[in-house]
Coordinates of C-alpha atoms and ligand atoms in Angstrom, one line a residue:
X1478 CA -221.5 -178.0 4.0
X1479 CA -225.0 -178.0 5.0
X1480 CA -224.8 -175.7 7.2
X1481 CA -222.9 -173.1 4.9
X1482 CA -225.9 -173.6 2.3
X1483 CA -228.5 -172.8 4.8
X1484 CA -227.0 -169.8 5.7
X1485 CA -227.1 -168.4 2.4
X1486 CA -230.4 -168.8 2.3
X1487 CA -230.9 -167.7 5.9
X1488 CA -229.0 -164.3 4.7
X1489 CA -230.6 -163.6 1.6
X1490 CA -234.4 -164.3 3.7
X1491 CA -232.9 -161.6 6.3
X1492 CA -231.7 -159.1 3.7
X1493 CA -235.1 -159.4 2.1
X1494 CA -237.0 -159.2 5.4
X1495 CA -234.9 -156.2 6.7
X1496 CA -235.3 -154.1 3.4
X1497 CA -238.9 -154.7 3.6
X1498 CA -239.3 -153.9 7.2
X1499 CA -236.7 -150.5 7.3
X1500 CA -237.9 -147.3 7.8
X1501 CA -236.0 -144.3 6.5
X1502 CA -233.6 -143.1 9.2
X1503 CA -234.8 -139.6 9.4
X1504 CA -238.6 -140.6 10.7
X1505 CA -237.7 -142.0 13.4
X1506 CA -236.9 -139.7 16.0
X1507 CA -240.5 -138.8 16.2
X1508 CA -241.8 -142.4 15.4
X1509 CA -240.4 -144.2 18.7
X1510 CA -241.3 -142.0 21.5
X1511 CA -244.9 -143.0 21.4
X1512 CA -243.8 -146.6 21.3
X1513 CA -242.0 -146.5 24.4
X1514 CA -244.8 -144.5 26.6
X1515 CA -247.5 -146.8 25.1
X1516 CA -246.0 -150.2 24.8
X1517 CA -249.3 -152.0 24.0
X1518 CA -250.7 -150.4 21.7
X1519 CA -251.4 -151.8 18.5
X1520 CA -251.2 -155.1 17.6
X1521 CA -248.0 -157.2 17.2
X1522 CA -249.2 -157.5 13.4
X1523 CA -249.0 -153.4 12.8
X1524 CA -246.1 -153.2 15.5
X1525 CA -243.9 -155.3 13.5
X1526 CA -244.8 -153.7 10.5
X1527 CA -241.9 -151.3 10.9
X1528 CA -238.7 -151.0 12.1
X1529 CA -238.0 -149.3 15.0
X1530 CA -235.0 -146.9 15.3
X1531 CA -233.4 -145.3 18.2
X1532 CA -230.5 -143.1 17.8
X1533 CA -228.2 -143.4 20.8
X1534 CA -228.2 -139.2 21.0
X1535 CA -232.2 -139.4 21.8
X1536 CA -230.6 -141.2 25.1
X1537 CA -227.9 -138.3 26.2
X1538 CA -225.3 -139.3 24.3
X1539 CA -223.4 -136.7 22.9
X1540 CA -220.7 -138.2 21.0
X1541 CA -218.2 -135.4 21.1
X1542 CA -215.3 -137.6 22.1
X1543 CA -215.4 -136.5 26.1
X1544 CA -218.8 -136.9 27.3
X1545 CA -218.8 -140.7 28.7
X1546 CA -221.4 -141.8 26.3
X1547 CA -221.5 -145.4 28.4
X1548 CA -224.7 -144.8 30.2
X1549 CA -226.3 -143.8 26.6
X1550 CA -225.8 -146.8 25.3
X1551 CA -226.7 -148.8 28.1
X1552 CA -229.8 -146.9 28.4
X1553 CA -230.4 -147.3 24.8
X1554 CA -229.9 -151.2 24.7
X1555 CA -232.4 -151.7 27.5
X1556 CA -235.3 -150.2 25.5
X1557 CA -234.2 -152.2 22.7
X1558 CA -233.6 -155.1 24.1
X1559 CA -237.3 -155.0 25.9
X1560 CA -239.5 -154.8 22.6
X1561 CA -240.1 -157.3 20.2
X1562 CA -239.4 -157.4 16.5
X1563 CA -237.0 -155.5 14.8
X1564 CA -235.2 -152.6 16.6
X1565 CA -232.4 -150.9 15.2
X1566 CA -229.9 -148.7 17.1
X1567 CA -227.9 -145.8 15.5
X1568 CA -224.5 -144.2 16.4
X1569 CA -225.2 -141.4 14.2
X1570 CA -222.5 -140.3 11.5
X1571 CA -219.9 -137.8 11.9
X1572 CA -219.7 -138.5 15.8
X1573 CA -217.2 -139.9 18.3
X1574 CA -219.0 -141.9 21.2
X1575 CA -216.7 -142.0 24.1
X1576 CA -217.5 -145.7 25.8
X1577 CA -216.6 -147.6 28.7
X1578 CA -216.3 -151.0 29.5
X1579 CA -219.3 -152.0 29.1
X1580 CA -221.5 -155.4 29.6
X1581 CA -224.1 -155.8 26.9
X1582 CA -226.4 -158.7 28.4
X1583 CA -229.2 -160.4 26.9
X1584 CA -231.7 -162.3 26.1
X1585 CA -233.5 -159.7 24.2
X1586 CA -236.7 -160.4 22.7
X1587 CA -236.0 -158.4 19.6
X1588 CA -233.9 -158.5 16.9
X1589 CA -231.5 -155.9 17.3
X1590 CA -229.1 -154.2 15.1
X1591 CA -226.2 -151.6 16.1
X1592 CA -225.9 -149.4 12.7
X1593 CA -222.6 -147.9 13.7
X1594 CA -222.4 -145.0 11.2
X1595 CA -219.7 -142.9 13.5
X1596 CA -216.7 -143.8 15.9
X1597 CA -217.0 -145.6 19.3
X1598 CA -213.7 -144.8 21.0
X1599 CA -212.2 -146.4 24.0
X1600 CA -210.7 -144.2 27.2
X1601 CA -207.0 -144.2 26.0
X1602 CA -206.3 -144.3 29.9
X1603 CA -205.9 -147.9 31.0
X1604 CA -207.1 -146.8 34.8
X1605 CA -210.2 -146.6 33.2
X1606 CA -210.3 -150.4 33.9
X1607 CA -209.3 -150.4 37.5
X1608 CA -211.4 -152.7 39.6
X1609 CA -212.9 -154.0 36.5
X1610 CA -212.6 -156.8 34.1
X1611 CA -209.1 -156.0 32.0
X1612 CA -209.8 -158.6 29.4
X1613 CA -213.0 -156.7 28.1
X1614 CA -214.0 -153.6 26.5
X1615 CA -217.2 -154.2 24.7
X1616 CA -218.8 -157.0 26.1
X1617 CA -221.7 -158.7 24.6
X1618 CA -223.1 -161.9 26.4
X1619 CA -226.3 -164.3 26.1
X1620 CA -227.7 -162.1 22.8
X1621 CA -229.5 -164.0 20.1
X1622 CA -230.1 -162.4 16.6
X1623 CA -227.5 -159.4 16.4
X1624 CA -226.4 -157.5 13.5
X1625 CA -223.5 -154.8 13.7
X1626 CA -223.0 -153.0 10.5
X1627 CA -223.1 -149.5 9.3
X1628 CA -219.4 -148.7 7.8
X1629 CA -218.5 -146.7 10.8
X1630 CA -215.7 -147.6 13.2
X1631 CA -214.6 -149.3 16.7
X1632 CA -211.1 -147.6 17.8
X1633 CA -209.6 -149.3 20.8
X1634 CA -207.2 -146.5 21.9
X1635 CA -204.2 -149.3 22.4
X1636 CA -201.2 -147.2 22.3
X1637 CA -201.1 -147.0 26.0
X1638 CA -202.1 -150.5 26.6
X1639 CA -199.3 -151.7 24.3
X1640 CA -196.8 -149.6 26.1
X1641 CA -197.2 -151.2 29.2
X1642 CA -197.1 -154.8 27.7
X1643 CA -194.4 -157.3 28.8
X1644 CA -193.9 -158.3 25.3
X1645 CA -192.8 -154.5 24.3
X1646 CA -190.9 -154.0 27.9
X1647 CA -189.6 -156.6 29.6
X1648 CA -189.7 -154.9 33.2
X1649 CA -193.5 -154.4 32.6
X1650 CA -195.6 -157.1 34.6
X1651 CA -197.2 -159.3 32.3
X1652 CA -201.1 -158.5 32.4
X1653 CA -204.5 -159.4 30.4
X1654 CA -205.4 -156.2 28.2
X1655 CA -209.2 -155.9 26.7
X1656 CA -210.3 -157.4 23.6
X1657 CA -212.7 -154.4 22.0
X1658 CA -215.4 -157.0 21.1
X1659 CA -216.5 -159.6 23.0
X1660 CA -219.1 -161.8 22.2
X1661 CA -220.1 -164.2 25.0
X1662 CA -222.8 -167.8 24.3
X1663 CA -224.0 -165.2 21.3
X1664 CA -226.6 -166.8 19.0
X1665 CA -227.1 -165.6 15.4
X1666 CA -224.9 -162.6 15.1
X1667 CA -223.7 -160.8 11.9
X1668 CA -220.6 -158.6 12.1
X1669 CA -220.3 -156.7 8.8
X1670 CA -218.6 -153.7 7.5
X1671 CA -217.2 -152.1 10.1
X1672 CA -213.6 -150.8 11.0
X1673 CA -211.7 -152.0 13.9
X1674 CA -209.2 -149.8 14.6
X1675 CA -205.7 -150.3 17.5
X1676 CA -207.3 -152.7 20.1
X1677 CA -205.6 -152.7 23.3
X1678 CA -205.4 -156.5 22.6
X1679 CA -207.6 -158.7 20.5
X1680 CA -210.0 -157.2 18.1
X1681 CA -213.0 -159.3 18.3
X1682 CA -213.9 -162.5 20.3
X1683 CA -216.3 -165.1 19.6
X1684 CA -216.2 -167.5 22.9
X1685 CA -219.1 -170.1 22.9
X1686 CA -221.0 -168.9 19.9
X1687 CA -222.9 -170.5 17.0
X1688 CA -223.8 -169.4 14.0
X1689 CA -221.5 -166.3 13.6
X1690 CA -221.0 -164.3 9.9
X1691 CA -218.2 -161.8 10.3
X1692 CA -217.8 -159.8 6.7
X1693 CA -217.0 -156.9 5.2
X1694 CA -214.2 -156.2 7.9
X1695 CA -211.4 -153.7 8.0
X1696 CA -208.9 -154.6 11.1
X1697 CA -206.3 -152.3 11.4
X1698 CA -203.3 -152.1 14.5
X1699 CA -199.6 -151.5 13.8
X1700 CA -197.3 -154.6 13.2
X1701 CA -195.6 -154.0 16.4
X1702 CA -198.7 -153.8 18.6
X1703 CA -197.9 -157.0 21.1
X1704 CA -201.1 -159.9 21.0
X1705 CA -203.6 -157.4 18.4
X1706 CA -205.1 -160.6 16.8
X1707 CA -207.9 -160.1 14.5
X1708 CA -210.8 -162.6 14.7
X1709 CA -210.8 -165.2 17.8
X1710 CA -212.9 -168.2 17.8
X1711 CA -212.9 -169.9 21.0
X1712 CA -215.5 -173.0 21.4
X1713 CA -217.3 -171.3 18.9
X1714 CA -219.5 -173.5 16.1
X1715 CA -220.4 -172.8 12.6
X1716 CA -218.7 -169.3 11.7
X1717 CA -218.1 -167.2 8.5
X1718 CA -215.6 -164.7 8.2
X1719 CA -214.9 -163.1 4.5
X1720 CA -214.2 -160.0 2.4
X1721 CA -212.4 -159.2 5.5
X1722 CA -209.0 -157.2 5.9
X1723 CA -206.9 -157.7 8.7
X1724 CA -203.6 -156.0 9.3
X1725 CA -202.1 -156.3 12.8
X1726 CA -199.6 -157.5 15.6
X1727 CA -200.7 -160.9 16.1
X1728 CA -202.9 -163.5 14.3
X1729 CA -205.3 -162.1 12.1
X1730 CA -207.2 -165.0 12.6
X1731 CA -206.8 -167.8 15.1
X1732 CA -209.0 -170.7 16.7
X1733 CA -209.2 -172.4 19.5
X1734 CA -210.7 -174.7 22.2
X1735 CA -213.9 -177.0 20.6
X1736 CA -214.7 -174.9 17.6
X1737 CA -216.2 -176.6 14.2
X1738 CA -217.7 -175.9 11.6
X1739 CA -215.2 -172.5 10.1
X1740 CA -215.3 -171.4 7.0
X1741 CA -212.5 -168.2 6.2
X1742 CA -212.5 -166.9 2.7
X1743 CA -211.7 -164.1 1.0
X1744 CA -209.2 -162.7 3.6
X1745 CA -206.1 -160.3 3.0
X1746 CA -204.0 -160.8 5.9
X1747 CA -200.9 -159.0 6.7
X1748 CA -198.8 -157.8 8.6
X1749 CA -199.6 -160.3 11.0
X1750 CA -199.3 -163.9 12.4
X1751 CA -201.1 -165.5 9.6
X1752 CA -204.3 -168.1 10.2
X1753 CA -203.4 -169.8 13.1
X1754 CA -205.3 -172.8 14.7
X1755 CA -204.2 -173.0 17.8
X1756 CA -202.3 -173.1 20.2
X1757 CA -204.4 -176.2 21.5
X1758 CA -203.7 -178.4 24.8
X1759 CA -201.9 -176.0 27.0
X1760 CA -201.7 -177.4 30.8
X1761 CA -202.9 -180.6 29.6
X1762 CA -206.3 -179.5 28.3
X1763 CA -208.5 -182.0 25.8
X1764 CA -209.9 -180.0 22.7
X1765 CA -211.7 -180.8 19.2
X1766 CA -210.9 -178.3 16.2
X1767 CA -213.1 -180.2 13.3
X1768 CA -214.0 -179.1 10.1
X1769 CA -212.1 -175.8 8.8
X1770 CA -211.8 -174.6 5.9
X1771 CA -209.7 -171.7 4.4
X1772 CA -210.9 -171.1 1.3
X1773 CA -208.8 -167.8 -0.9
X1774 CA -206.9 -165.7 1.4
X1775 CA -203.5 -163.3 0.7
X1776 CA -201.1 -163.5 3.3
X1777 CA -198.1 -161.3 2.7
X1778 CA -195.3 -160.0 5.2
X1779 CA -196.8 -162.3 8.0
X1780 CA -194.6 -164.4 10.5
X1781 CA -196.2 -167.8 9.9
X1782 CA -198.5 -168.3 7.2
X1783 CA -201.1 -171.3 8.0
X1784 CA -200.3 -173.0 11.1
X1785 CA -201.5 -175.3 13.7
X1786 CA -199.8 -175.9 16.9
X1787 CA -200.2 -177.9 20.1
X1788 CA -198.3 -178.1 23.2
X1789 CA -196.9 -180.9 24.6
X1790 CA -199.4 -183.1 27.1
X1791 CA -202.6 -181.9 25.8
X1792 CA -205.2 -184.4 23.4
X1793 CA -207.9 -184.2 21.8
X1794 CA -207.8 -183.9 17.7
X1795 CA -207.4 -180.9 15.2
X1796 CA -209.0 -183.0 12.4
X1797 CA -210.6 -182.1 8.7
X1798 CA -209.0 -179.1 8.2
X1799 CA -208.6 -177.8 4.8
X1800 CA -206.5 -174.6 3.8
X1801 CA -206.9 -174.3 -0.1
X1802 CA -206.1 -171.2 -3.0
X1803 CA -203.5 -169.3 -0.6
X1804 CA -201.7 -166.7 -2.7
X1805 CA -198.6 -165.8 -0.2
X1806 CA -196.2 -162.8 -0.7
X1807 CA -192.7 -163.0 1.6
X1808 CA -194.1 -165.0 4.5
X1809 CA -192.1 -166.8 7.6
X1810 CA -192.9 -170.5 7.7
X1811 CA -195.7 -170.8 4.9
X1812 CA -196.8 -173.8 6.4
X1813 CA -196.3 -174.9 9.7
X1814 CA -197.8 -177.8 12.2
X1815 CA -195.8 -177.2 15.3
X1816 CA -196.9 -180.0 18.2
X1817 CA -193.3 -178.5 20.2
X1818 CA -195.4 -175.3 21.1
X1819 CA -194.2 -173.5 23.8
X1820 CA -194.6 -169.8 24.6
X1821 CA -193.6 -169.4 28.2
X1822 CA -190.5 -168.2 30.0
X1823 CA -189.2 -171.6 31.0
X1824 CA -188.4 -174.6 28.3
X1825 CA -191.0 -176.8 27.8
X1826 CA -190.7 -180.6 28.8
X1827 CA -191.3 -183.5 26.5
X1828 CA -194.3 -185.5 27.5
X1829 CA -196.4 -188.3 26.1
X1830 CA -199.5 -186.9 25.0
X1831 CA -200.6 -184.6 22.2
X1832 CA -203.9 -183.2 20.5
X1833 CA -203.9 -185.6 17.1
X1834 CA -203.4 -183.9 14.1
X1835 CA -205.1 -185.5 11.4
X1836 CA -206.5 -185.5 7.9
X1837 CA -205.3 -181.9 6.9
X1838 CA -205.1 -180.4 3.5
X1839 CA -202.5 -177.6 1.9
X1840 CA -204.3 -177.2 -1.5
X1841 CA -202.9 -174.6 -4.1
X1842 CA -200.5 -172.4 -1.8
X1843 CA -198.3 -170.4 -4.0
X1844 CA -196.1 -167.5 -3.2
X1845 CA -192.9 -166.5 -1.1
X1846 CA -191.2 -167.7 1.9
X1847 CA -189.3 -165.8 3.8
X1848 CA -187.4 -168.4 5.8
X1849 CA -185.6 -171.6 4.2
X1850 CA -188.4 -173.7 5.5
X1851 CA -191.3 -173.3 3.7
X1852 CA -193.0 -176.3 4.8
X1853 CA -192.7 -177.5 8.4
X1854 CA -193.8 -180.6 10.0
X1855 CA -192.7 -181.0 13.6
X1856 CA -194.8 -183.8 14.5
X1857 CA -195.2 -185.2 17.9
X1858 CA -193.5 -188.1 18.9
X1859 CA -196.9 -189.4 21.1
X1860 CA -198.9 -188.8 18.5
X1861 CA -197.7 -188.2 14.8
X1862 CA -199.6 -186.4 12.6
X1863 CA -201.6 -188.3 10.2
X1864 CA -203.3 -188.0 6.6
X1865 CA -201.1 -184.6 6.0
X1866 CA -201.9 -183.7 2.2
X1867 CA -200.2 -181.6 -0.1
X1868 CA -201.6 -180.7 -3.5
X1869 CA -200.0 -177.7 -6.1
X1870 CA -197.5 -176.1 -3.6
X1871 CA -195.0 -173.1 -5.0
X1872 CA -193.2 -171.7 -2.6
X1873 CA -189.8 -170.4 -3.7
X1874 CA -187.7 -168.4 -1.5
X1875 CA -188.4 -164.5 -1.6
X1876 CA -184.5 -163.8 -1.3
X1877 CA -183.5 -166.2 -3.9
X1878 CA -182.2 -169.8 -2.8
X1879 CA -183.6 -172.7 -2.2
X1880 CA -186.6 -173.3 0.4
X1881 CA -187.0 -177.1 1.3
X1882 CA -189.3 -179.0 4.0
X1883 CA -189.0 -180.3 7.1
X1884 CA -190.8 -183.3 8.7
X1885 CA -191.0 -185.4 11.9
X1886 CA -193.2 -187.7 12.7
X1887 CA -195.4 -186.9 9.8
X1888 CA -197.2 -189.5 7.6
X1889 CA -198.9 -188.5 4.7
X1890 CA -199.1 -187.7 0.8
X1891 CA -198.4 -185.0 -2.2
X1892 CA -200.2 -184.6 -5.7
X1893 CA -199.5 -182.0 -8.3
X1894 CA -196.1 -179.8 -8.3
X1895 CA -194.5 -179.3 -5.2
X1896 CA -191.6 -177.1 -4.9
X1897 CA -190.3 -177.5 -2.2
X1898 CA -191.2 -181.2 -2.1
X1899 CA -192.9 -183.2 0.4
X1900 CA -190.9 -185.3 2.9
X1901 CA -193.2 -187.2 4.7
X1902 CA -191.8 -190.9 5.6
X1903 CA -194.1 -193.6 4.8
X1904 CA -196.9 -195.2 6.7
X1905 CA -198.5 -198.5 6.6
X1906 CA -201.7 -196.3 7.0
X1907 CA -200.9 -194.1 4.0
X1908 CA -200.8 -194.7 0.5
X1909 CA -197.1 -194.0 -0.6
X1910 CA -198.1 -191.7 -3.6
X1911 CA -195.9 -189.1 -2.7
X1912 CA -192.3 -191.0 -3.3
X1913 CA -193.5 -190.9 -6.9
X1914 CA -194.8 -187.5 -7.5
X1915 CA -191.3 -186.0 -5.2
X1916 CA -189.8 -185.8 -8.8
X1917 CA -187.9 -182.0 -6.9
X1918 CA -189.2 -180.0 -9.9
X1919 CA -187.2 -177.0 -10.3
X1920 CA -188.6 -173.0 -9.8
X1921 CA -187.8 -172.7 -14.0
X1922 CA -189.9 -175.0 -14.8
X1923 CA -193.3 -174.2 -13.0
Ligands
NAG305 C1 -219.1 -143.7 32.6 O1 -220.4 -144.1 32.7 C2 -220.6 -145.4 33.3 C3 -222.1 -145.7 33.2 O2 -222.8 -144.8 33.9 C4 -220.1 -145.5 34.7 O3 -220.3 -146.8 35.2 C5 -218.6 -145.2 34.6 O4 -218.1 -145.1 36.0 C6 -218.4 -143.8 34.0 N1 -216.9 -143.6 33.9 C7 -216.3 -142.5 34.1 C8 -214.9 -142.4 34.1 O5 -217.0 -141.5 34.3
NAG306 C1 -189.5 -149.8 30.5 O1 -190.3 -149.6 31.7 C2 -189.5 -149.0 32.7 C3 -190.4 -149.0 33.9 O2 -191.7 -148.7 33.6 C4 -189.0 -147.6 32.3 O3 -188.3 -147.0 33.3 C5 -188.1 -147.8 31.0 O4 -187.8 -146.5 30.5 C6 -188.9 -148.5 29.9 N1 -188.0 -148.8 28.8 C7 -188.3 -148.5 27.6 C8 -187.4 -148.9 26.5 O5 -189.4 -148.0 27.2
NAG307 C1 -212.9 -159.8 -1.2 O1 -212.9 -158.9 0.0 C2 -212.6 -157.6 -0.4 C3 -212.6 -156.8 0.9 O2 -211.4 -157.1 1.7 C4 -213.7 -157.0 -1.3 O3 -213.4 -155.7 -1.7 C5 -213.8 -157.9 -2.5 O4 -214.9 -157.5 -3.3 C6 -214.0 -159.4 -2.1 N1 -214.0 -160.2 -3.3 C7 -215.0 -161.0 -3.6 C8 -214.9 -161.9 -4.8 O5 -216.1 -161.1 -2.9
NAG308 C1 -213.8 -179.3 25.1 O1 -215.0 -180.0 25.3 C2 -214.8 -181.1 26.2 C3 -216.2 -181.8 26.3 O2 -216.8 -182.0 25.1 C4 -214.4 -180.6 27.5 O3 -214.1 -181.7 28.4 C5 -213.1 -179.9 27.4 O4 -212.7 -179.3 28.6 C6 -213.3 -178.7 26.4 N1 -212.0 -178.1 26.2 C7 -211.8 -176.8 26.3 C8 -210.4 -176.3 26.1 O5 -212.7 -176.0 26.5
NAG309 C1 -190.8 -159.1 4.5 O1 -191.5 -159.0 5.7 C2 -190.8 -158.5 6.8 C3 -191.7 -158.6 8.0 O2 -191.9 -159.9 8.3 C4 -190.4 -157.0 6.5 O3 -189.7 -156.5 7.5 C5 -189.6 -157.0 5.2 O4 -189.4 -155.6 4.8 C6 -190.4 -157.7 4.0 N1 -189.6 -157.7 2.8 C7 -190.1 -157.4 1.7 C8 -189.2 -157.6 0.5 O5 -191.2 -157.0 1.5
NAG310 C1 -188.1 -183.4 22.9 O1 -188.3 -184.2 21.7 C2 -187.7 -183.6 20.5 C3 -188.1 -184.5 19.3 O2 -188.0 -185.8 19.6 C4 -186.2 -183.6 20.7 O3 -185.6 -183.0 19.5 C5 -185.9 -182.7 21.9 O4 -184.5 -182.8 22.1 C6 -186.6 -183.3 23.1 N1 -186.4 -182.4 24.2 C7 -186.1 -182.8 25.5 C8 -186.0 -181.7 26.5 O5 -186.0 -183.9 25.8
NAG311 C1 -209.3 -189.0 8.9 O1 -209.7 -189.5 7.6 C2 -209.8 -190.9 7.6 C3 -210.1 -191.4 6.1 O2 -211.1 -190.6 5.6 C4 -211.0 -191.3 8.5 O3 -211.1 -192.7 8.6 C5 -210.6 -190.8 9.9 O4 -211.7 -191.1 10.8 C6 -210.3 -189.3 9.9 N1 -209.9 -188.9 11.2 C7 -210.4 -187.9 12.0 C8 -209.9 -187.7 13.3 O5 -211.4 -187.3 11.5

């Protein structure tokens, strides 16, 4: 919690200091030429004094949609990247920058923020890619102190990627596409009201962050576009993502490898593959998910609502995870902890060790289930789950009929209504509060 309070405070100091420090847009195509031809005059006092703002067309950009606008913005990031205090790059308004792949690197000593106030568009061609890295578009790596706003958009160009996907063509050879944003041992960022629009695969990446605030979001690809997730976290610590909007093919949100510290509120999600943790411990790999919490999100039309799952043979924990006010409309498997996993061609063997799930809360989930199970517990046998807790839970079928649980191997407790009820079996370790509270209330009277 400690570190959610200090970042309130860290983002209102910021707001402050960047309203203070921001010089009308219009000035500065004059203003920063000096700057650059004379980089030591004045003091760092006066220097800092303003902002300094470089619109990506001062650097050859055109941003007509055909000119490759990649050499622009590399061009444009290197001066930025070189001064100190507060720089501010612009993709001007009205415009459609044709980029790249591209490798953002950094340290930088300033603090840098892309106002994207226009479109960066992707090549729709994947052979754009050949010889380079498939599993990037936009790739930022070692920055400190980024900001990325402006209300304009990032579109990915996907169609073609997602036509040559295994998952939509089975005689297609399976193959990495890009994620449009990557961010790479990033520092500090802010992500904030922007549209990301048809990645070729995932949307946004954090992979060995900290301190990451992604808000104000609009993430949009068609519910058939194979592995389009959202937001990624991958070994990433203490990250923020609200007010957001993701509608896609794949999770809008999902985390993975070593991450702690997540806080998700305020999210609409769907279509999509709901908030997914996982999957964790594939080809035997050890990995901590601690401390998440979901805090108010709408999930409607999704495949899977809140879910964790694990392969078979992995360890490590998912532990302290708390999903609480979920408001769900016609959702497949509302709740689901799956430690059977398995997403490749050939069947998955049982083995002996999983990632321990433990100490995870369902708090005030209401809506409708699409499938008969609305609550799903397939705990390992290795490792069962422990301290499962259910509080409030409504989730009525959205066809009419019953919806009832499912659980193996998992030991914990209920409070409050629960429709359908909880079915953990008993644990020496657990206090057996739930076989009083199952009373199997019915939908009329909730
Ligand atoms: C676009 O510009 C970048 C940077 O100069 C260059 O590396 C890339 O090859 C160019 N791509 C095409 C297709 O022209
Ligand atoms: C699948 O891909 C093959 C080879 O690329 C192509 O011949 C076939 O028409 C495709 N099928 C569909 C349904 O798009
Ligand atoms: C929740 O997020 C939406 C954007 O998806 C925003 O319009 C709304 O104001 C946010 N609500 C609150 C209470 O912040
Ligand atoms: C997680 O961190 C541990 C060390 O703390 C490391 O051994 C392990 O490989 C990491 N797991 C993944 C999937 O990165
Ligand atoms: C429920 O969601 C599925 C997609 O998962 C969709 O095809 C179906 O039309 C939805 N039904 C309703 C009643 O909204
Ligand atoms: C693996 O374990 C599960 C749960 O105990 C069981 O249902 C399944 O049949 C087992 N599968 C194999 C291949 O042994
Ligand atoms: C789960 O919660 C219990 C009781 O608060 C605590 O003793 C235990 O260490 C927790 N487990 C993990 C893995 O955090």
């Amino acid at each position: 919690m400690g570190y959610y309070f200090s970042s309130s405070i860290i983002t209102i100091i910021i707001f402050i200091h960047i309203n203070l420090f921001l010089t009308p847009f219009h000035t500065q195509a004059q203003g920063f030429d000096p700057l650059i031809r004379l980089p030591h005059s004045g003091s760092t006092r006066t220097r800092s004094k303003f902002r300094r703002v470089f619109p990506i067309t001062d650097f050859g950009a055109k941003g007509d949609g055909f000119h490759n606008d990649t050499k622009a913005f590399l061009e444009v990031w290197k001066i930025a990247c070189s001064l100190s205090g507060f720089v501010n790059v612009i993709f001007p308004y009205g415009k459609n920058f044709l980029v790249y792949p591209i490798d953002i690197g950094g340290p930088c000593r300033s603090k840098i923020t892309l106002r994207i106030l226009g479109t960066i568009v992707a090549p729709r061609n994947p052979e754009a890619w050949r010889g380079l890295n498939k599993r990037k578009w936009i790739y930022f790596h070692g920055v400190n102190h980024l900001s990325i706003d402006g209300g304009g958009t990032l579109d990915g160009k996907g169609q073609e990627w997602w036509s040559r996907s295994c998952k939509i063509n089975s005689t297609n050879p399976c193959q990495h596409a890009p994620t449009a944003m990557t961010f790479h041992k990033c520092k500090n960022l802010k992500v904030r009201n922007l549209m990301l629009l048809n990645s070729q695969q995932m949307h946004m990446a954090f992979t060995s962050c900290m301190r990451v605030v992604a808000s104000n979001l609009k993430v949009l690809a068609p519910a058939s576009s194979p592995n389009t997730d959202g937001i990624h976290i991958s070994a990433t610590k203490g990250v923020e993502v609200r007010d957001s909007l993701i509608r896609t093919g794949d999770d809008c949100i999902s985390i993975v490898r070593n991450s702690s510290r997540i806080l998700i509120r305020n999210i609409s999600c769907g279509p999509g593959h709901g908030i997914s943790i996982g999957s964790l411990g594939k080809s035997k790999a050890w990995e901590k998910i601690q401390n998440v919490n979901v805090d108010g999100a709408y999930l409607y039309n999704t495949d899977n609502g809140l879910r964790i799952k694990t392969w078979q043979g992995g360890s490590g924990f998912a532990s302290k995870i708390t999903f609480k006010n979920i408001l769900m409309y016609n959702v497949s498997n509302p709740i689901i902890i799956d430690q059977y996993y398995c997403d490749s061609r050939n069947p998955c063997e049982n083995q002996t060790s999983a990632v321990q799930v433990e100490n995870i809360s369902f708090i005030n989930i209401k809506g409708t289930s699409a499938t008969k199970e609305a609550i799903k517990f397939a705990c390992s046998d290795a490792s069962p789950c422990e301290g499962l807790y259910l509080e409030n839970i409504f989730l009525p079928s959205c066809l009419g009929g019953n919806t009832r649980s499912y659980c193996w191997q998992a030991h914990g407790s209920a409070q409050g209504f629960m429709y359908p009820s909880a079915c953990f079996s008993t644990s020496s370790d657990f206090i057996r509060q739930n076989v009083l509270l199952e009373s199997n209330p019915t939908i009329n009277s909730i």
